[in-house]
Coordinates of C-alpha atoms and ligand atoms in Angstrom, one line a residue:
M176 CA 173.7 -24.2 61.1
R177 CA 174.0 -20.4 60.8
F178 CA 175.3 -17.7 63.1
K179 CA 173.7 -14.3 63.6
K180 CA 176.0 -11.5 62.6
G181 CA 178.3 -10.6 65.5
V182 CA 178.1 -13.9 67.3
N183 CA 181.5 -14.6 69.0
F184 CA 182.3 -18.3 69.1
Q185 CA 186.0 -17.8 70.1
G186 CA 186.5 -19.9 73.2
I187 CA 183.4 -22.1 73.2
S188 CA 183.9 -25.5 74.9
P189 CA 184.2 -28.7 72.9
E190 CA 181.2 -30.0 74.8
L191 CA 179.1 -27.1 73.6
I192 CA 180.3 -27.5 70.0
L193 CA 179.0 -31.1 70.2
G194 CA 175.8 -29.9 71.7
L195 CA 175.3 -27.4 68.8
F196 CA 175.7 -30.1 66.2
V197 CA 173.2 -32.3 68.0
A198 CA 170.8 -29.3 68.3
N199 CA 171.2 -28.6 64.6
E200 CA 170.3 -32.1 63.7
V201 CA 167.1 -31.8 65.8
Y202 CA 166.2 -28.5 64.2
A203 CA 166.6 -30.1 60.8
L204 CA 164.0 -32.7 61.7
Y205 CA 161.6 -29.8 62.0
G206 CA 162.6 -28.4 58.7
V207 CA 164.6 -25.4 60.0
N208 CA 168.2 -24.4 59.5
M209 CA 169.2 -23.5 63.0
T210 CA 170.5 -20.0 63.7
V211 CA 172.8 -19.4 66.7
T212 CA 172.0 -15.9 68.0
S213 CA 174.5 -15.7 70.9
L214 CA 177.6 -17.5 72.3
L215 CA 180.3 -15.4 74.1
D216 CA 178.8 -12.1 73.0
S217 CA 175.9 -10.0 74.2
K218 CA 174.8 -9.4 77.8
H219 CA 173.7 -12.2 80.0
S220 CA 173.0 -12.7 83.7
R221 CA 176.1 -12.2 85.8
T222 CA 176.6 -15.9 86.5
S223 CA 175.7 -17.0 83.0
L224 CA 177.5 -20.0 81.4
H225 CA 177.8 -17.9 78.2
Y226 CA 180.9 -16.2 79.6
S227 CA 182.7 -19.5 80.0
G228 CA 181.8 -20.7 76.5
N229 CA 179.2 -23.2 77.8
G230 CA 176.0 -21.3 76.8
A231 CA 174.3 -20.8 73.5
D232 CA 171.1 -19.1 72.4
L233 CA 169.2 -20.6 69.5
R234 CA 166.6 -18.8 67.4
T235 CA 163.0 -20.0 67.8
R236 CA 161.1 -17.4 65.8
D237 CA 161.6 -19.2 62.5
L238 CA 160.1 -22.4 63.7
K239 CA 157.0 -23.5 61.8
A240 CA 154.8 -24.0 64.9
K241 CA 155.2 -22.3 68.3
A242 CA 154.9 -25.7 70.0
D243 CA 157.9 -27.0 68.1
A244 CA 160.3 -25.2 70.5
D245 CA 159.3 -27.4 73.4
K246 CA 159.5 -30.5 71.3
I247 CA 162.9 -29.6 70.0
A248 CA 164.2 -28.6 73.4
K249 CA 163.0 -32.0 74.8
E250 CA 164.7 -34.0 72.0
I251 CA 168.0 -32.1 72.3
K252 CA 168.0 -32.7 76.1
L253 CA 167.2 -36.4 75.6
R254 CA 170.1 -36.8 73.1
L255 CA 172.7 -34.9 75.2
G256 CA 171.8 -36.2 78.6
I257 CA 172.0 -34.8 82.1
H258 CA 175.0 -32.5 81.6
F259 CA 173.0 -30.2 79.3
D260 CA 170.1 -28.0 80.0
V261 CA 167.8 -26.6 77.3
I262 CA 165.4 -23.9 78.3
V263 CA 162.8 -22.3 76.1
E264 CA 162.6 -18.6 76.7
S265 CA 160.1 -16.1 75.3
T266 CA 162.5 -15.0 72.5
H267 CA 164.9 -17.9 72.1
M268 CA 166.1 -21.2 73.3
H269 CA 169.0 -21.3 75.8
M270 CA 171.3 -24.3 75.8
E271 CA 174.1 -24.9 78.3
Y272 CA 176.6 -27.4 79.3
Q273 CA 177.1 -27.8 83.0
P274 CA 178.7 -31.0 84.2
H275 CA 176.9 -32.6 87.2
I276 CA 179.5 -34.2 89.3
S277 CA 178.1 -37.0 91.4
Ligands
LIG494 ZN1 171.5 -17.9 76.8

């Protein structure tokens, strides 16, 4: 796992840390060393979970095939369960921890 220069991980939640390690394992299956491009830094939508340390952006441009992003997102989600969402955006993959209380 690597971090883009300037990524601020001070204050990320323990749940997100676990999620990042799982995501890194899945990226490795596709032959890529995962790069985290944003955590508590950068600008995000007003209500974004990035600001509470529960959102991460992962680089997708270094994947070997474009279709890998969807496969990786699906596998991460499968491993982490219902409290995580993984969304493939045009420039990156967004992952967030949001507990669903039922
Ligand atoms: Zn994001």
